[in-house]
Amino acid sequence: MGYKVVIVGATGNVGREMLNILAEREFPVDEIAALASRRSLGTEVSFGDRTLKTQDLATFDFTGWDMALFAIGSDATKEYAPQAAGAGCVVIDNSSLYRYDPDVPLVVPEVNADAVLGYTKKNIIANPNCSTAQMVVALKPLHDRARIKRVVVSTYQSVSGAGKEGMDELWDQTKAVYNPVSDVPPSKFTKQIAFNVIPHIDVFMEDGSTKEEWKMVAETKKILDPKIKLTATCVRVPVFVGHSEALNIEFEEFLDEDEARDILREAPGIMVIDKREDGGYITPVECVGDFATYISRIRQDSTLDNGLNLWCVSDNLRKGAALNAVQIAEVLGQKALKKG
Ligand SMILES: NC(=O)c1ccc[n+]([C@@H]2O[C@H](COP(=O)([O-])OP(=O)(O)OC[C@H]3O[C@@H](n4cnc5c(N)ncnc54)[C@H](OP(=O)(O)O)[C@@H]3O)[C@@H](O)[C@H]2O)c1
């Protein structure tokens, strides 16, 4: 016996990946519904070798469904997630709406799988921001060994993190650079993204940081350890899929780079590709479609007593969103909603 699963936002970047990953991982599904806005009514989406017709979220009845994996914006989530949760269907949400709610667990299964059990307060579990998810996968095993004091992270985030409109904007602007007849002014992004980088993701905060940077701080504290100090600079780059991060980590205790490499090699969800030669590291185009968080360029920071630098790359639509949501569904099934 399997689960009755709803995918909300099934026509979007994350929704389509959730369908792919449920099929790839052979998640036990008895029945599946693909939902989006009324605009997409009847649009076909793939689920393994099946084709599903998209239904309208606004008229869907969640009664009798086990889990709903949401991947729509916060505004629509605010309207529909409580309806699903109230009907007894556990919501696993990709938006930022519930991430900081003390009554909603924020989960990365490699880091805090047990927190899933806190879903009962609201029948909702939150998925973190894409940049946070891959970063905490990398930090957790190192924190367990040498206690992290402080992290300085710079991100290089792909346009798919801004949804399908972000991908279209990079594609159209890139074509327009070669064919200047058709000008494509910035719309989803604040400046030209083709052949450029933009040090601004989400809205500005009072202290001059951006909300994306604030999310990395707040979410790391909630998922991993409130004592960790973190400062972030989040940058959008002209890459379609795959977020990269340069991490500088300061520990309480000394951690040798070779030991760190061994620890990371053994850790769940991580692949270490770290040869000190041309091409001996991972770039975002190589991680697309994979489950792993890749770590490269592991090296001592000689300006600190206990410091390491590393490079972390992952498919933001997978570990940063859809894969993490499906892993949460798997843990929820194992720990709470047992079937069969
Ligand atoms: N992309 C990432 O790396 C990433 C990572 C973590 C979290 N997230 C979060 O995941 C969510 C989805 O992101 P995405 O990248 O998949 O966006 P997207 O590609 O723009 O897709 C948005 C989806 O939401 C649906 N939708 C929007 N408004 C709706 C409404 N009022 N009612 C029903 N459906 C509605 C759209 O349906 P239509 O096609 O019918 O418009 C579409 O299926 C966002 O909250 C985002 O912040 C994204």
Tab-separated table of N, CA, C and O and ligand atoms in Angstrom, residues 8-16 35-41 43 54-58 70-77 79-80 93-97 99 127-131 157-167 188 215 236 243 315-322, ligand 1:
chain	number	residue	atom	x	y	z
A	8	VAL	N	1.692	20.336	-5.762
A	8	VAL	CA	1.095	21.657	-5.958
A	8	VAL	C	2.150	22.573	-6.596
A	8	VAL	O	3.201	22.814	-6.007
A	9	GLY	N	1.843	23.068	-7.804
A	9	GLY	CA	2.842	23.816	-8.587
A	9	GLY	C	3.522	22.881	-9.566
A	9	GLY	O	4.707	23.033	-9.866
A	10	ALA	N	2.759	21.916	-10.083
A	10	ALA	CA	3.332	20.815	-10.890
A	10	ALA	C	3.880	21.277	-12.235
A	10	ALA	O	4.665	20.564	-12.855
A	11	THR	N	3.486	22.481	-12.682
A	11	THR	CA	4.004	22.976	-13.973
A	11	THR	C	5.283	23.790	-13.794
A	11	THR	O	5.879	24.217	-14.776
A	12	GLY	N	5.697	24.035	-12.561
A	12	GLY	CA	6.865	24.885	-12.309
A	12	GLY	C	8.163	24.094	-12.306
A	12	GLY	O	8.177	22.860	-12.430
A	13	ASN	N	9.270	24.826	-12.152
A	13	ASN	CA	10.603	24.199	-12.122
A	13	ASN	C	10.701	23.148	-11.028
A	13	ASN	O	11.162	22.028	-11.254
A	14	VAL	N	10.277	23.519	-9.819
A	14	VAL	CA	10.420	22.610	-8.680
A	14	VAL	C	9.378	21.500	-8.758
A	14	VAL	O	9.672	20.327	-8.515
A	15	GLY	N	8.139	21.846	-9.130
A	15	GLY	CA	7.065	20.853	-9.209
A	15	GLY	C	7.400	19.728	-10.185
A	15	GLY	O	7.199	18.541	-9.881
A	16	ARG	N	7.920	20.092	-11.347
A	16	ARG	CA	8.278	19.059	-12.336
A	16	ARG	C	9.383	18.154	-11.787
A	16	ARG	O	9.355	16.935	-11.987
A	35	LEU	N	-1.299	19.651	-9.478
A	35	LEU	CA	-2.104	20.876	-9.423
A	35	LEU	C	-1.277	22.089	-9.833
A	35	LEU	O	-0.066	22.131	-9.595
A	36	ALA	N	-1.941	23.070	-10.418
A	36	ALA	CA	-1.311	24.365	-10.705
A	36	ALA	C	-2.434	25.390	-10.733
A	36	ALA	O	-3.530	25.127	-10.226
A	37	SER	N	-2.177	26.553	-11.319
A	37	SER	CA	-3.235	27.562	-11.371
A	37	SER	C	-4.221	27.205	-12.488
A	37	SER	O	-3.946	26.329	-13.312
A	38	ARG	N	-5.318	27.952	-12.511
A	38	ARG	CA	-6.348	27.701	-13.531
A	38	ARG	C	-5.772	27.867	-14.945
A	38	ARG	O	-6.193	27.195	-15.875
A	39	ARG	N	-4.769	28.787	-15.071
A	39	ARG	CA	-4.122	29.016	-16.381
A	39	ARG	C	-3.625	27.721	-17.002
A	39	ARG	O	-3.569	27.560	-18.203
A	40	SER	N	-3.204	26.781	-16.138
A	40	SER	CA	-2.557	25.553	-16.640
A	40	SER	C	-3.492	24.357	-16.671
A	40	SER	O	-3.032	23.223	-16.864
A	41	LEU	N	-4.779	24.603	-16.469
A	41	LEU	CA	-5.733	23.488	-16.420
A	41	LEU	C	-5.558	22.584	-17.647
A	41	LEU	O	-5.578	23.062	-18.778
A	43	THR	N	-2.883	21.073	-18.650
A	43	THR	CA	-1.487	20.960	-19.101
A	43	THR	C	-0.947	19.593	-18.696
A	43	THR	O	-1.184	19.126	-17.578
A	54	THR	N	-2.910	18.442	-15.491
A	54	THR	CA	-2.908	19.345	-14.341
A	54	THR	C	-4.324	19.793	-13.983
A	54	THR	O	-5.108	20.145	-14.867
A	55	GLN	N	-4.593	19.765	-12.658
A	55	GLN	CA	-5.897	20.218	-12.163
A	55	GLN	C	-5.752	21.592	-11.499
A	55	GLN	O	-4.638	22.014	-11.173
A	56	ASP	N	-6.886	22.241	-11.264
A	56	ASP	CA	-6.893	23.597	-10.698
A	56	ASP	C	-6.820	23.526	-9.162
A	56	ASP	O	-7.718	22.976	-8.521
A	57	LEU	N	-5.775	24.118	-8.604
A	57	LEU	CA	-5.610	24.122	-7.142
A	57	LEU	C	-6.826	24.747	-6.445
A	57	LEU	O	-7.250	24.278	-5.383
A	58	ALA	N	-7.372	25.799	-7.058
A	58	ALA	CA	-8.448	26.558	-6.391
A	58	ALA	C	-9.682	25.707	-6.101
A	58	ALA	O	-10.449	26.021	-5.183
A	70	PHE	N	4.139	21.220	-1.792
A	70	PHE	CA	3.829	22.543	-2.357
A	70	PHE	C	5.070	23.184	-2.963
A	70	PHE	O	6.116	23.245	-2.308
A	71	ALA	N	4.956	23.711	-4.169
A	71	ALA	CA	6.028	24.519	-4.778
A	71	ALA	C	5.385	25.639	-5.577
A	71	ALA	O	5.412	25.660	-6.805
A	72	ILE	N	4.747	26.555	-4.842
A	72	ILE	CA	4.176	27.762	-5.442
A	72	ILE	C	4.682	28.915	-4.572
A	72	ILE	O	5.313	28.692	-3.559
A	73	GLY	N	4.442	30.143	-4.967
A	73	GLY	CA	4.930	31.279	-4.180
A	73	GLY	C	4.258	31.360	-2.812
A	73	GLY	O	3.254	30.696	-2.544
A	74	SER	N	4.830	32.217	-1.946
A	74	SER	CA	4.325	32.336	-0.568
A	74	SER	C	2.874	32.809	-0.514
A	74	SER	O	2.103	32.352	0.338
A	75	ASP	N	2.481	33.731	-1.408
A	75	ASP	CA	1.120	34.276	-1.325
A	75	ASP	C	0.069	33.188	-1.545
A	75	ASP	O	-0.894	33.065	-0.783
A	76	ALA	N	0.262	32.393	-2.605
A	76	ALA	CA	-0.695	31.317	-2.883
A	76	ALA	C	-0.606	30.238	-1.801
A	76	ALA	O	-1.628	29.650	-1.406
A	77	THR	N	0.610	30.008	-1.279
A	77	THR	CA	0.779	29.000	-0.208
A	77	THR	C	-0.030	29.405	1.020
A	77	THR	O	-0.670	28.572	1.671
A	79	GLU	N	-2.741	30.945	1.164
A	79	GLU	CA	-4.166	30.678	0.967
A	79	GLU	C	-4.476	29.176	1.022
A	79	GLU	O	-5.451	28.762	1.650
A	80	TYR	N	-3.622	28.367	0.390
A	80	TYR	CA	-3.999	26.961	0.180
A	80	TYR	C	-3.374	25.953	1.146
A	80	TYR	O	-3.966	24.906	1.398
A	93	ASP	N	6.324	22.134	2.379
A	93	ASP	CA	6.262	23.392	1.638
A	93	ASP	C	7.642	23.902	1.239
A	93	ASP	O	8.556	23.984	2.065
A	94	ASN	N	7.770	24.299	-0.031
A	94	ASN	CA	9.030	24.859	-0.545
A	94	ASN	C	9.134	26.375	-0.406
A	94	ASN	O	10.212	26.917	-0.593
A	95	SER	N	8.047	27.061	-0.126
A	95	SER	CA	8.134	28.519	-0.048
A	95	SER	C	8.764	28.909	1.288
A	95	SER	O	8.996	28.080	2.156
A	96	SER	N	8.994	30.224	1.463
A	96	SER	CA	9.624	30.664	2.724
A	96	SER	C	8.594	30.959	3.816
A	96	SER	O	8.952	31.305	4.930
A	97	LEU	N	7.303	30.769	3.496
A	97	LEU	CA	6.235	31.225	4.390
A	97	LEU	C	6.334	30.678	5.815
A	97	LEU	O	6.161	31.408	6.782
A	99	ARG	N	8.988	28.802	7.172
A	99	ARG	CA	10.324	28.333	7.603
A	99	ARG	C	10.718	28.796	8.996
A	99	ARG	O	11.448	28.111	9.697
A	127	ASN	N	10.585	23.281	3.885
A	127	ASN	CA	11.820	22.979	3.166
A	127	ASN	C	12.653	24.265	3.186
A	127	ASN	O	12.106	25.335	2.990
A	128	PRO	N	13.956	24.183	3.377
A	128	PRO	CA	14.731	25.427	3.449
A	128	PRO	C	14.969	26.062	2.087
A	128	PRO	O	14.694	25.470	1.044
A	129	ASN	N	15.575	27.230	2.132
A	129	ASN	CA	16.071	27.914	0.942
A	129	ASN	C	17.117	27.035	0.255
A	129	ASN	O	17.852	26.307	0.914
A	130	CYS	N	17.173	27.142	-1.065
A	130	CYS	CA	18.088	26.280	-1.841
A	130	CYS	C	19.549	26.426	-1.418
A	130	CYS	O	20.274	25.429	-1.306
A	131	SER	N	19.972	27.661	-1.146
A	131	SER	CA	21.386	27.865	-0.771
A	131	SER	C	21.685	27.280	0.597
A	131	SER	O	22.782	26.773	0.843
A	157	GLN	N	24.488	31.898	-7.511
A	157	GLN	CA	23.201	31.202	-7.634
A	157	GLN	C	22.640	31.277	-9.054
A	157	GLN	O	22.590	32.343	-9.666
A	158	SER	N	22.172	30.123	-9.535
A	158	SER	CA	21.684	30.033	-10.909
A	158	SER	C	20.313	30.704	-11.047
A	158	SER	O	19.580	30.885	-10.062
A	159	VAL	N	19.951	31.014	-12.285
A	159	VAL	CA	18.693	31.723	-12.544
A	159	VAL	C	17.460	30.863	-12.302
A	159	VAL	O	16.372	31.394	-12.072
A	160	SER	N	17.609	29.530	-12.325
A	160	SER	CA	16.432	28.686	-12.071
A	160	SER	C	15.929	28.855	-10.639
A	160	SER	O	14.778	28.528	-10.348
A	161	GLY	N	16.771	29.385	-9.759
A	161	GLY	CA	16.336	29.687	-8.391
A	161	GLY	C	15.257	30.761	-8.377
A	161	GLY	O	14.554	30.932	-7.386
A	162	ALA	N	15.124	31.497	-9.480
A	162	ALA	CA	14.083	32.527	-9.584
A	162	ALA	C	12.907	32.025	-10.425
A	162	ALA	O	12.152	32.829	-10.986
A	163	GLY	N	12.762	30.705	-10.552
A	163	GLY	CA	11.615	30.142	-11.265
A	163	GLY	C	11.815	30.120	-12.770
A	163	GLY	O	12.846	30.539	-13.299
A	164	LYS	N	10.771	29.632	-13.457
A	164	LYS	CA	10.915	29.446	-14.911
A	164	LYS	C	11.079	30.785	-15.643
A	164	LYS	O	11.760	30.863	-16.660
A	165	GLU	N	10.508	31.876	-15.067
A	165	GLU	CA	10.669	33.196	-15.712
A	165	GLU	C	12.132	33.643	-15.679
A	165	GLU	O	12.610	34.324	-16.592
A	166	GLY	N	12.851	33.274	-14.637
A	166	GLY	CA	14.273	33.624	-14.538
A	166	GLY	C	15.082	32.926	-15.622
A	166	GLY	O	15.998	33.518	-16.219
A	167	MET	N	14.756	31.673	-15.885
A	167	MET	CA	15.469	30.921	-16.933
A	167	MET	C	15.176	31.537	-18.306
A	167	MET	O	16.067	31.689	-19.137
A	188	LYS	N	12.558	40.061	-14.535
A	188	LYS	CA	12.596	39.226	-13.322
A	188	LYS	C	13.785	39.648	-12.443
A	188	LYS	O	13.711	39.620	-11.217
A	215	LYS	N	18.102	34.805	5.142
A	215	LYS	CA	17.543	33.442	5.206
A	215	LYS	C	18.644	32.426	5.525
A	215	LYS	O	18.428	31.493	6.308
A	236	ARG	N	23.525	36.423	-7.951
A	236	ARG	CA	22.898	35.701	-9.066
A	236	ARG	C	23.881	35.687	-10.236
A	236	ARG	O	24.473	36.719	-10.570
A	243	HIS	N	23.600	25.726	-8.008
A	243	HIS	CA	24.138	26.807	-7.170
A	243	HIS	C	25.529	26.409	-6.691
A	243	HIS	O	25.764	25.246	-6.310
A	315	ASP	N	22.591	20.816	-7.405
A	315	ASP	CA	21.457	21.150	-8.270
A	315	ASP	C	20.384	21.791	-7.385
A	315	ASP	O	19.761	21.109	-6.569
A	316	ASN	N	20.182	23.096	-7.557
A	316	ASN	CA	19.269	23.823	-6.661
A	316	ASN	C	17.827	23.370	-6.806
A	316	ASN	O	17.039	23.493	-5.865
A	317	LEU	N	17.469	22.823	-7.973
A	317	LEU	CA	16.081	22.360	-8.126
A	317	LEU	C	15.897	21.001	-7.452
A	317	LEU	O	14.775	20.587	-7.182
A	318	ARG	N	17.019	20.311	-7.204
A	318	ARG	CA	16.955	18.989	-6.559
A	318	ARG	C	17.248	19.137	-5.065
A	318	ARG	O	16.343	19.309	-4.275
A	319	LYS	N	18.535	19.101	-4.647
A	319	LYS	CA	18.778	19.191	-3.198
A	319	LYS	C	18.226	20.489	-2.620
A	319	LYS	O	17.767	20.545	-1.486
A	320	GLY	N	18.260	21.558	-3.454
A	320	GLY	CA	17.779	22.852	-2.957
A	320	GLY	C	16.271	22.943	-2.868
A	320	GLY	O	15.745	23.915	-2.336
A	321	ALA	N	15.552	21.965	-3.373
A	321	ALA	CA	14.090	22.070	-3.353
A	321	ALA	C	13.438	20.682	-3.457
A	321	ALA	O	13.080	20.066	-2.453
A	322	ALA	N	13.327	20.160	-4.699
A	322	ALA	CA	12.494	18.975	-4.937
A	322	ALA	C	13.018	17.722	-4.248
A	322	ALA	O	12.247	16.974	-3.630
B	1	LIG	N1	13.717	27.205	-7.844
B	1	LIG	C1	14.377	26.947	-6.730
B	1	LIG	O1	15.617	26.689	-6.731
B	1	LIG	C2	13.668	26.919	-5.429
B	1	LIG	C3	14.329	26.440	-4.322
B	1	LIG	C4	13.695	26.423	-3.098
B	1	LIG	C5	12.403	26.887	-3.013
B	1	LIG	N2	11.764	27.350	-4.112
B	1	LIG	C6	10.379	27.818	-3.950
B	1	LIG	O2	9.492	26.910	-4.601
B	1	LIG	C7	8.351	27.620	-5.094
B	1	LIG	C8	8.199	27.334	-6.586
B	1	LIG	O3	9.369	27.757	-7.274
B	1	LIG	P1	9.618	27.424	-8.823
B	1	LIG	O4	11.033	27.775	-9.059
B	1	LIG	O5	9.145	26.060	-9.164
B	1	LIG	O6	8.650	28.512	-9.530
B	1	LIG	P2	8.037	28.488	-11.020
B	1	LIG	O7	8.899	27.699	-11.937
B	1	LIG	O8	7.781	29.914	-11.341
B	1	LIG	O9	6.642	27.704	-10.857
B	1	LIG	C9	5.589	28.221	-10.067
B	1	LIG	C10	4.473	27.197	-9.944
B	1	LIG	O10	3.501	27.699	-9.032
B	1	LIG	C11	2.220	27.661	-9.688
B	1	LIG	N3	1.399	28.777	-9.166
B	1	LIG	C12	1.738	30.050	-9.040
B	1	LIG	N4	0.707	30.759	-8.519
B	1	LIG	C13	-0.299	29.870	-8.325
B	1	LIG	C14	-1.626	29.972	-7.825
B	1	LIG	N5	-2.153	31.123	-7.416
B	1	LIG	N6	-2.367	28.834	-7.761
B	1	LIG	C15	-1.872	27.656	-8.177
B	1	LIG	N7	-0.618	27.508	-8.665
B	1	LIG	C16	0.153	28.595	-8.737
B	1	LIG	C17	2.536	27.821	-11.153
B	1	LIG	O11	1.456	27.362	-11.917
B	1	LIG	P3	1.161	27.956	-13.381
B	1	LIG	O12	2.154	27.303	-14.311
B	1	LIG	O13	-0.248	27.534	-13.626
B	1	LIG	O14	1.339	29.440	-13.299
B	1	LIG	C18	3.757	26.911	-11.255
B	1	LIG	O15	3.351	25.558	-11.294
B	1	LIG	C19	8.576	29.096	-4.725
B	1	LIG	O16	7.955	29.353	-3.500
B	1	LIG	C20	10.076	29.177	-4.580
B	1	LIG	O17	10.469	30.220	-3.728
B	1	LIG	C21	12.350	27.375	-5.325
